[in-house]
mmCIF file of C-alpha atoms in Angstrom:
data_model
loop_
_atom_site.group_PDB
_atom_site.id
_atom_site.type_symbol
_atom_site.label_atom_id
_atom_site.label_comp_id
_atom_site.label_asym_id
_atom_site.label_seq_id
_atom_site.Cartn_x
_atom_site.Cartn_y
_atom_site.Cartn_z
ATOM 1 C CA MET A 1 -0.026 0.087 -0.004
ATOM 2 C CA THR A 2 1.310 3.393 -0.762
ATOM 3 C CA ALA A 3 1.742 5.698 1.883
ATOM 4 C CA PRO A 4 -0.229 8.826 2.118
ATOM 5 C CA ALA A 5 1.712 11.972 1.081
ATOM 6 C CA PRO A 6 2.898 14.239 3.984
ATOM 7 C CA PRO A 7 0.409 16.881 4.631
ATOM 8 C CA SER A 8 2.390 19.624 3.122
ATOM 9 C CA GLU A 9 2.450 18.183 -0.254
ATOM 10 C CA THR A 10 -1.096 17.234 -0.083
ATOM 11 C CA LEU A 11 -1.713 21.017 0.632
ATOM 12 C CA ARG A 12 0.788 22.130 -2.384
ATOM 13 C CA ALA A 13 -1.329 19.958 -4.465
ATOM 14 C CA SER A 14 -4.864 21.378 -3.555
ATOM 15 C CA LEU A 15 -3.727 25.101 -3.566
ATOM 16 C CA ALA A 16 -2.031 24.277 -7.240
ATOM 17 C CA THR A 17 -5.662 24.264 -8.126
ATOM 18 C CA LEU A 18 -7.099 27.206 -6.627
ATOM 19 C CA LEU A 19 -6.176 30.160 -9.139
ATOM 20 C CA ASP A 20 -7.637 28.220 -12.541
ATOM 21 C CA GLY A 21 -9.435 30.635 -14.036
ATOM 22 C CA LEU A 22 -8.410 33.754 -12.030
ATOM 23 C CA PRO A 23 -6.443 36.038 -14.532
ATOM 24 C CA PRO A 24 -2.902 36.448 -13.067
ATOM 25 C CA LYS A 25 -2.841 40.030 -13.362
ATOM 26 C CA GLN A 26 -5.878 40.082 -10.857
ATOM 27 C CA ALA A 27 -4.226 37.505 -8.533
ATOM 28 C CA ALA A 28 -0.787 39.356 -8.448
ATOM 29 C CA GLN A 29 -2.817 42.508 -7.683
ATOM 30 C CA ALA A 30 -4.977 40.846 -4.591
ATOM 31 C CA VAL A 31 -1.598 39.379 -3.641
ATOM 32 C CA ASP A 32 -0.118 43.182 -3.583
ATOM 33 C CA ARG A 33 -3.064 44.640 -1.748
ATOM 34 C CA LEU A 34 -2.712 41.970 1.200
ATOM 35 C CA ILE A 35 0.822 42.238 1.400
ATOM 36 C CA ALA A 36 0.095 45.516 2.261
ATOM 37 C CA ASN A 37 -2.178 44.877 4.938
ATOM 38 C CA TYR A 38 -0.241 41.982 6.233
ATOM 39 C CA ARG A 39 2.671 44.771 6.835
ATOM 40 C CA GLY A 40 0.175 47.508 8.078
ATOM 41 C CA ALA A 41 -2.324 48.104 10.120
ATOM 42 C CA THR A 42 -5.854 47.029 9.768
ATOM 43 C CA PRO A 43 -9.086 47.949 11.771
ATOM 44 C CA THR A 44 -10.876 44.981 13.614
ATOM 45 C CA ASP A 45 -14.026 45.736 11.783
ATOM 46 C CA THR A 46 -12.691 45.230 8.460
ATOM 47 C CA PRO A 47 -11.630 41.945 7.510
ATOM 48 C CA ILE A 48 -8.862 41.274 4.899
ATOM 49 C CA LEU A 49 -9.975 38.681 2.853
ATOM 50 C CA ARG A 50 -13.022 40.204 1.250
ATOM 51 C CA ASP A 51 -14.150 37.785 -1.670
ATOM 52 C CA ARG A 52 -13.369 34.602 -3.357
ATOM 53 C CA ALA A 53 -10.634 35.937 -5.801
ATOM 54 C CA ASP A 54 -8.914 37.491 -2.201
ATOM 55 C CA VAL A 55 -8.867 34.208 -0.556
ATOM 56 C CA ALA A 56 -7.580 32.253 -3.756
ATOM 57 C CA ALA A 57 -4.622 34.726 -4.101
ATOM 58 C CA TYR A 58 -3.953 34.989 -0.153
ATOM 59 C CA ALA A 59 -4.075 30.764 0.033
ATOM 60 C CA ALA A 60 -2.095 30.319 -2.881
ATOM 61 C CA TYR A 61 0.586 32.856 -1.634
ATOM 62 C CA ARG A 62 0.510 32.638 2.240
ATOM 63 C CA MET A 63 -0.713 29.251 3.081
ATOM 64 C CA PRO A 64 2.702 27.599 2.288
ATOM 65 C CA ALA A 65 4.419 30.089 4.502
ATOM 66 C CA THR A 66 1.776 30.035 7.376
ATOM 67 C CA PHE A 67 2.224 26.552 7.107
ATOM 68 C CA GLU A 68 6.175 26.193 7.632
ATOM 69 C CA ALA A 69 6.126 28.698 10.302
ATOM 70 C CA VAL A 70 3.233 27.305 12.484
ATOM 71 C CA HIS A 71 4.649 23.822 12.002
ATOM 72 C CA ALA A 72 7.997 25.066 13.287
ATOM 73 C CA ALA A 73 6.680 26.264 16.517
ATOM 74 C CA LEU A 74 4.450 23.074 16.667
ATOM 75 C CA GLU A 75 7.580 20.760 16.382
ATOM 76 C CA ALA A 76 9.558 22.715 18.909
ATOM 77 C CA LEU A 77 6.410 22.494 21.490
ATOM 78 C CA ALA A 78 6.162 18.759 20.640
ATOM 79 C CA GLU A 79 9.938 18.208 21.449
ATOM 80 C CA ALA A 80 9.480 20.317 24.945
ATOM 81 C CA VAL A 81 6.125 18.092 25.570
ATOM 82 C CA PRO A 82 7.238 15.032 24.068
ATOM 83 C CA ASP A 83 4.304 12.774 25.647
ATOM 84 C CA TRP A 84 1.498 14.854 24.631
ATOM 85 C CA THR A 85 -0.742 14.775 21.762
ATOM 86 C CA PRO A 86 -3.728 17.545 21.420
ATOM 87 C CA ALA A 87 -7.259 15.725 21.596
ATOM 88 C CA ASP A 88 -8.439 18.779 20.183
ATOM 89 C CA HIS A 89 -7.515 21.999 18.417
ATOM 90 C CA THR A 90 -9.159 25.362 17.915
ATOM 91 C CA ASP A 91 -7.349 27.661 15.427
ATOM 92 C CA VAL A 92 -8.396 31.521 16.128
ATOM 93 C CA GLY A 93 -8.325 33.379 13.087
ATOM 94 C CA GLY A 94 -7.331 30.958 11.134
ATOM 95 C CA GLY A 95 -8.701 31.621 7.866
ATOM 96 C CA THR A 96 -8.084 29.095 5.243
ATOM 97 C CA GLY A 97 -6.665 26.550 7.999
ATOM 98 C CA ALA A 98 -3.102 26.674 7.664
ATOM 99 C CA ALA A 99 -2.394 26.255 11.311
ATOM 100 C CA THR A 100 -4.659 22.946 11.234
ATOM 101 C CA TRP A 101 -2.571 21.305 8.451
ATOM 102 C CA ALA A 102 0.462 22.136 10.286
ATOM 103 C CA VAL A 103 -1.220 20.291 13.305
ATOM 104 C CA SER A 104 -2.184 17.478 11.501
ATOM 105 C CA ALA A 105 1.684 17.168 10.186
ATOM 106 C CA THR A 106 3.192 17.336 13.981
ATOM 107 C CA TRP A 107 0.637 15.084 15.403
ATOM 108 C CA PRO A 108 -0.900 12.689 13.025
ATOM 109 C CA GLY A 109 -4.541 11.002 13.746
ATOM 110 C CA ASP A 110 -7.896 12.322 14.181
ATOM 111 C CA ARG A 111 -8.952 15.154 16.811
ATOM 112 C CA ALA A 112 -11.580 17.602 16.942
ATOM 113 C CA VAL A 113 -10.894 20.713 15.141
ATOM 114 C CA THR A 114 -12.618 24.105 15.122
ATOM 115 C CA VAL A 115 -11.246 27.115 12.948
ATOM 116 C CA LEU A 116 -12.613 30.646 13.707
ATOM 117 C CA ASP A 117 -12.680 33.479 11.448
ATOM 118 C CA TRP A 118 -14.722 36.431 10.381
ATOM 119 C CA SER A 119 -14.396 36.062 6.609
ATOM 120 C CA ASP A 120 -16.850 33.746 5.416
ATOM 121 C CA PRO A 121 -14.977 33.476 1.925
ATOM 122 C CA ALA A 122 -12.077 32.163 3.530
ATOM 123 C CA LEU A 123 -13.509 29.791 5.616
ATOM 124 C CA ALA A 124 -15.572 28.341 2.885
ATOM 125 C CA LEU A 125 -12.108 27.939 0.899
ATOM 126 C CA GLY A 126 -10.568 26.006 3.896
ATOM 127 C CA ARG A 127 -13.312 23.812 4.198
ATOM 128 C CA GLU A 128 -12.900 23.220 0.293
ATOM 129 C CA ILE A 129 -9.249 22.610 0.696
ATOM 130 C CA ALA A 130 -9.522 20.447 3.753
ATOM 131 C CA LEU A 131 -11.445 17.840 1.789
ATOM 132 C CA ALA A 132 -7.997 16.518 0.889
ATOM 133 C CA ASN A 133 -6.759 15.764 4.208
ATOM 134 C CA PRO A 134 -8.402 13.143 6.419
ATOM 135 C CA ALA A 135 -7.564 14.461 9.506
ATOM 136 C CA LEU A 136 -9.613 17.475 8.975
ATOM 137 C CA LYS A 137 -12.754 15.717 7.375
ATOM 138 C CA ASP A 138 -14.923 16.546 10.472
ATOM 139 C CA ALA A 139 -13.238 20.108 11.047
ATOM 140 C CA ARG A 140 -15.738 22.958 12.255
ATOM 141 C CA TRP A 141 -15.281 26.432 10.134
ATOM 142 C CA GLN A 142 -17.177 28.958 12.162
ATOM 143 C CA ARG A 143 -17.553 32.513 11.570
ATOM 144 C CA ALA A 144 -16.458 34.549 14.659
ATOM 145 C CA ARG A 145 -15.276 38.033 15.506
ATOM 146 C CA ILE A 146 -11.770 37.724 16.531
ATOM 147 C CA GLY A 147 -11.318 40.275 19.627
ATOM 148 C CA LYS A 148 -13.003 40.777 23.005
ATOM 149 C CA ASP A 149 -16.437 39.432 22.608
ATOM 150 C CA LEU A 150 -14.649 36.136 21.551
ATOM 151 C CA THR A 151 -15.844 32.795 23.584
ATOM 152 C CA LEU A 152 -13.644 29.747 23.253
ATOM 153 C CA PRO A 153 -14.855 26.299 25.034
ATOM 154 C CA ALA A 154 -14.248 25.809 28.422
ATOM 155 C CA THR A 155 -11.314 23.729 28.030
ATOM 156 C CA THR A 156 -9.277 22.873 25.040
ATOM 157 C CA ASP A 157 -6.195 21.437 24.370
ATOM 158 C CA LEU A 158 -4.421 23.275 21.863
ATOM 159 C CA VAL A 159 -5.108 27.020 20.734
ATOM 160 C CA THR A 160 -3.005 28.552 17.713
ATOM 161 C CA VAL A 161 -3.144 32.187 16.781
ATOM 162 C CA SER A 162 -1.149 32.826 13.663
ATOM 163 C CA TYR A 163 -0.645 36.048 12.085
ATOM 164 C CA VAL A 164 -3.666 37.615 13.652
ATOM 165 C CA LEU A 165 -2.370 39.886 16.221
ATOM 166 C CA ASN A 166 -1.275 42.224 13.708
ATOM 167 C CA GLU A 167 -4.581 42.887 12.519
ATOM 168 C CA LEU A 168 -6.108 43.619 15.967
ATOM 169 C CA THR A 169 -6.113 46.757 18.383
ATOM 170 C CA PRO A 170 -4.118 46.412 21.572
ATOM 171 C CA ALA A 171 -7.410 46.066 23.644
ATOM 172 C CA ASP A 172 -8.534 43.151 21.158
ATOM 173 C CA ARG A 173 -5.293 41.355 21.213
ATOM 174 C CA THR A 174 -5.162 41.651 25.007
ATOM 175 C CA ALA A 175 -8.429 39.976 25.114
ATOM 176 C CA LEU A 176 -7.613 37.348 22.729
ATOM 177 C CA VAL A 177 -4.642 36.029 24.400
ATOM 178 C CA ASP A 178 -6.487 36.257 27.689
ATOM 179 C CA THR A 179 -9.469 34.337 26.203
ATOM 180 C CA ALA A 180 -7.018 31.668 25.114
ATOM 181 C CA ALA A 181 -5.119 31.336 28.307
ATOM 182 C CA ALA A 182 -8.564 30.748 29.980
ATOM 183 C CA SER A 183 -9.453 28.247 27.901
ATOM 184 C CA ALA A 184 -6.088 26.500 26.721
ATOM 185 C CA ARG A 185 -3.790 23.825 28.030
ATOM 186 C CA SER A 186 -1.149 25.196 25.218
ATOM 187 C CA VAL A 187 -1.022 28.345 23.370
ATOM 188 C CA VAL A 188 1.214 28.720 20.183
ATOM 189 C CA ILE A 189 1.416 32.282 18.707
ATOM 190 C CA VAL A 190 2.961 33.034 15.553
ATOM 191 C CA GLU A 191 3.583 36.596 13.962
ATOM 192 C CA ALA A 192 5.965 38.154 11.279
ATOM 193 C CA GLY A 193 9.311 37.972 12.038
ATOM 194 C CA THR A 194 9.902 41.672 12.439
ATOM 195 C CA PRO A 195 10.640 43.985 15.125
ATOM 196 C CA ALA A 196 6.561 44.772 15.671
ATOM 197 C CA GLY A 197 5.615 41.221 15.184
ATOM 198 C CA TYR A 198 8.078 40.105 18.047
ATOM 199 C CA ALA A 199 6.874 42.966 20.275
ATOM 200 C CA ARG A 200 3.480 41.644 20.091
ATOM 201 C CA VAL A 201 4.651 37.964 20.740
ATOM 202 C CA ILE A 202 6.535 39.029 23.732
ATOM 203 C CA GLU A 203 3.206 41.181 25.182
ATOM 204 C CA ALA A 204 1.435 37.828 24.679
ATOM 205 C CA ARG A 205 4.184 35.852 26.078
ATOM 206 C CA ASP A 206 3.927 38.091 29.246
ATOM 207 C CA ARG A 207 0.284 37.681 29.514
ATOM 208 C CA LEU A 208 0.503 33.976 29.291
ATOM 209 C CA ILE A 209 3.214 33.405 31.574
ATOM 210 C CA ALA A 210 1.044 35.785 34.261
ATOM 211 C CA ALA A 211 -1.924 33.252 33.647
ATOM 212 C CA GLY A 212 0.374 30.696 34.666
ATOM 213 C CA PHE A 213 1.911 29.078 31.578
ATOM 214 C CA ARG A 214 5.470 28.280 31.255
ATOM 215 C CA VAL A 215 7.468 28.509 27.845
ATOM 216 C CA ALA A 216 8.071 25.489 26.058
ATOM 217 C CA ALA A 217 9.497 27.330 23.152
ATOM 218 C CA PRO A 218 11.488 29.044 21.568
ATOM 219 C CA CYS A 219 13.040 30.434 24.934
ATOM 220 C CA PRO A 220 14.768 27.981 27.648
ATOM 221 C CA HIS A 221 13.268 29.621 30.323
ATOM 222 C CA SER A 222 10.210 31.105 31.434
ATOM 223 C CA ALA A 223 11.742 34.596 32.634
ATOM 224 C CA ALA A 224 12.271 37.998 31.248
ATOM 225 C CA CYS A 225 13.398 38.121 27.525
ATOM 226 C CA PRO A 226 17.009 39.205 27.499
ATOM 227 C CA ILE A 227 16.761 41.103 24.292
ATOM 228 C CA ALA A 228 16.623 44.577 25.103
ATOM 229 C CA PRO A 229 13.840 46.313 23.989
ATOM 230 C CA GLY A 230 14.409 47.983 20.527
ATOM 231 C CA GLU A 231 18.175 46.949 20.039
ATOM 232 C CA ASP A 232 17.141 43.548 18.546
ATOM 233 C CA TRP A 233 14.376 41.277 18.197
ATOM 234 C CA CYS A 234 13.945 37.513 18.451
ATOM 235 C CA HIS A 235 12.708 35.385 15.137
ATOM 236 C CA PHE A 236 13.479 32.478 13.385
ATOM 237 C CA SER A 237 13.272 31.096 9.721
ATOM 238 C CA ALA A 238 11.366 28.626 7.835
ATOM 239 C CA ARG A 239 12.036 27.510 4.292
ATOM 240 C CA VAL A 240 9.109 27.745 1.911
ATOM 241 C CA SER A 241 9.010 26.247 -1.801
ATOM 242 C CA ARG A 242 7.929 29.229 -4.136
ATOM 243 C CA SER A 243 4.634 28.450 -6.349
ATOM 244 C CA SER A 244 4.409 30.002 -9.705
ATOM 245 C CA LEU A 245 2.272 32.876 -8.165
ATOM 246 C CA HIS A 246 5.330 33.656 -5.871
ATOM 247 C CA ARG A 247 7.586 33.924 -8.735
ATOM 248 C CA GLN A 248 5.223 36.379 -10.604
ATOM 249 C CA VAL A 249 4.619 38.594 -8.003
ATOM 250 C CA LYS A 250 8.317 38.864 -6.585
ATOM 251 C CA GLY A 251 10.116 38.264 -10.123
ATOM 252 C CA GLY A 252 12.643 35.711 -8.183
ATOM 253 C CA SER A 253 14.282 33.158 -9.929
ATOM 254 C CA LEU A 254 15.161 30.824 -6.758
ATOM 255 C CA PRO A 255 12.941 27.959 -6.131
ATOM 256 C CA TYR A 256 12.310 29.010 -2.518
ATOM 257 C CA GLU A 257 12.462 31.766 -0.228
ATOM 258 C CA ASP A 258 12.499 32.068 4.051
ATOM 259 C CA GLU A 259 9.609 32.777 5.688
ATOM 260 C CA LYS A 260 11.002 34.791 8.902
ATOM 261 C CA PHE A 261 8.614 34.573 11.852
ATOM 262 C CA SER A 262 8.346 35.023 15.726
ATOM 263 C CA TYR A 263 6.538 32.625 18.054
ATOM 264 C CA VAL A 264 5.789 31.587 21.610
ATOM 265 C CA ALA A 265 4.468 28.324 22.662
ATOM 266 C CA ALA A 266 3.171 27.845 26.192
ATOM 267 C CA THR A 267 1.490 25.437 28.217
ATOM 268 C CA ARG A 268 0.334 24.284 31.597
ATOM 269 C CA LEU A 269 1.369 20.748 31.024
ATOM 270 C CA PRO A 270 5.158 19.334 32.624
ATOM 271 C CA VAL A 271 7.578 20.872 30.148
ATOM 272 C CA THR A 272 11.376 20.459 29.368
ATOM 273 C CA PRO A 273 12.250 23.539 27.324
ATOM 274 C CA ALA A 274 15.308 23.428 25.238
ATOM 275 C CA PRO A 275 18.840 23.688 26.977
ATOM 276 C CA ALA A 276 19.518 26.697 24.833
ATOM 277 C CA ARG A 277 18.148 27.701 21.980
ATOM 278 C CA VAL A 278 19.898 28.754 18.524
ATOM 279 C CA ILE A 279 18.725 32.186 18.305
ATOM 280 C CA ARG A 280 20.518 33.297 14.658
ATOM 281 C CA ARG A 281 21.809 31.571 11.664
ATOM 282 C CA PRO A 282 24.875 29.257 12.507
ATOM 283 C CA GLN A 283 28.344 30.836 11.073
ATOM 284 C CA ILE A 284 30.393 28.200 9.297
ATOM 285 C CA ARG A 285 34.076 28.824 9.307
ATOM 286 C CA LYS A 286 37.124 26.787 9.031
ATOM 287 C CA GLY A 287 37.505 24.489 11.351
ATOM 288 C CA GLN A 288 34.451 25.877 13.901
ATOM 289 C CA VAL A 289 31.049 26.853 13.989
ATOM 290 C CA LEU A 290 29.481 29.795 15.829
ATOM 291 C CA LEU A 291 26.450 29.579 17.656
ATOM 292 C CA ASP A 292 24.330 32.578 19.062
ATOM 293 C CA LEU A 293 22.391 31.094 21.707
ATOM 294 C CA CYS A 294 19.455 31.970 24.314
ATOM 295 C CA GLU A 295 20.536 30.277 27.470
ATOM 296 C CA PRO A 296 18.477 29.012 30.539
ATOM 297 C CA ASP A 297 20.110 31.459 32.799
ATOM 298 C CA GLU A 298 18.395 34.560 30.852
ATOM 299 C CA GLN A 299 21.741 35.201 28.826
ATOM 300 C CA LEU A 300 22.322 35.592 25.208
ATOM 301 C CA THR A 301 25.422 34.294 24.347
ATOM 302 C CA ARG A 302 28.123 33.228 21.563
ATOM 303 C CA ARG A 303 29.600 30.009 21.685
ATOM 304 C CA THR A 304 32.759 28.847 19.212
ATOM 305 C CA ILE A 305 32.548 24.915 18.413
ATOM 306 C CA THR A 306 35.688 23.831 16.842
ATOM 307 C CA LYS A 307 37.010 20.521 15.580
ATOM 308 C CA ARG A 308 38.759 19.607 18.725
ATOM 309 C CA HIS A 309 34.919 19.282 20.223
ATOM 310 C CA GLY A 310 34.664 15.992 18.088
ATOM 311 C CA ASP A 311 30.984 14.832 17.922
ATOM 312 C CA LEU A 312 29.855 18.328 19.230
ATOM 313 C CA TYR A 313 31.450 19.872 16.037
ATOM 314 C CA LYS A 314 29.915 17.555 13.989
ATOM 315 C CA ALA A 315 26.722 18.400 15.568
ATOM 316 C CA ALA A 316 27.223 22.036 15.250
ATOM 317 C CA ARG A 317 27.568 22.009 11.601
ATOM 318 C CA ASP A 318 24.059 20.005 11.018
ATOM 319 C CA THR A 319 22.211 22.391 13.201
ATOM 320 C CA ALA A 320 20.023 24.944 11.984
ATOM 321 C CA TRP A 321 18.658 28.349 13.214
ATOM 322 C CA GLY A 322 15.681 27.540 15.906
ATOM 323 C CA ASP A 323 17.168 24.239 16.729
ATOM 324 C CA SER A 324 17.815 23.563 20.638
ATOM 325 C CA TRP A 325 21.522 23.091 21.592
ATOM 326 C CA PRO A 326 23.159 20.854 22.372
ATOM 327 C CA PRO A 327 21.247 18.272 20.526
ATOM 328 C CA ALA A 328 19.716 15.518 22.354
ATOM 329 C CA ASP A 329 21.566 12.977 21.298
ATOM 330 C CA SER A 330 25.125 14.317 21.848
#
């Protein structure tokens, strides 16, 4: 029997058919406007995704990047809580459901899934795409205003909030994080890997810790972030294969691009965070590897791993930005 394709490949195959019949120029114009909103500020009473053309362009252009970023954050959570699998998942502001695909790629199997969003066209298209993923066959796609009036189940195992906080007013951001904290055993929040995105993640991180959560990732501790505000920001990178729409809009020749994102994964469960986290792309030089690390003692350090470190040096050469350090098997 042929093994089923990974969720990432199934998602890409489903997205490839979305733009059939949509003029390339119209798709590109929709993406340009969506990127402007994604990078700017949007009132909470104005859904970004207005119609089928918007949603198709958004899904084809943004879903692969959102999937890869959220999947990376979820994998870090799974590493920190290895004996746990969420029995149910609520994706807040989930749009076309990229985070639900990422959850199914991290923890295979069936679970109760609910996607909440205020855009009917996004929910409709998300439901359509999800038909290709058996883990999402019974998912609920529900229209809801995301903000202070949002209600969630009294208890839910996992709540994801990806690329949503940027669309909300400060008051609605606070209300959303507090609502998620009151409902969930674990919360994963992903934002753009910009200084502003990082600031929103840190604000949410602080509220989750105040609500009794422990940080599972990326931080190796639940104390204050050691990065001085305004001087730097914590973010990571996920490799994304470029679709034809990506190449058309950006005019790039490379078959991939790197999605920069910031995130926090927090939980009420017993957790073993990373011993340290690689917070920049490792610098590989002749006979040595330079690793920039966030340490459990709330310090940022640079470690130089050389050939004389033996197996640790080999591990450092294979270590990627965002990985825990040292590797568990080192």
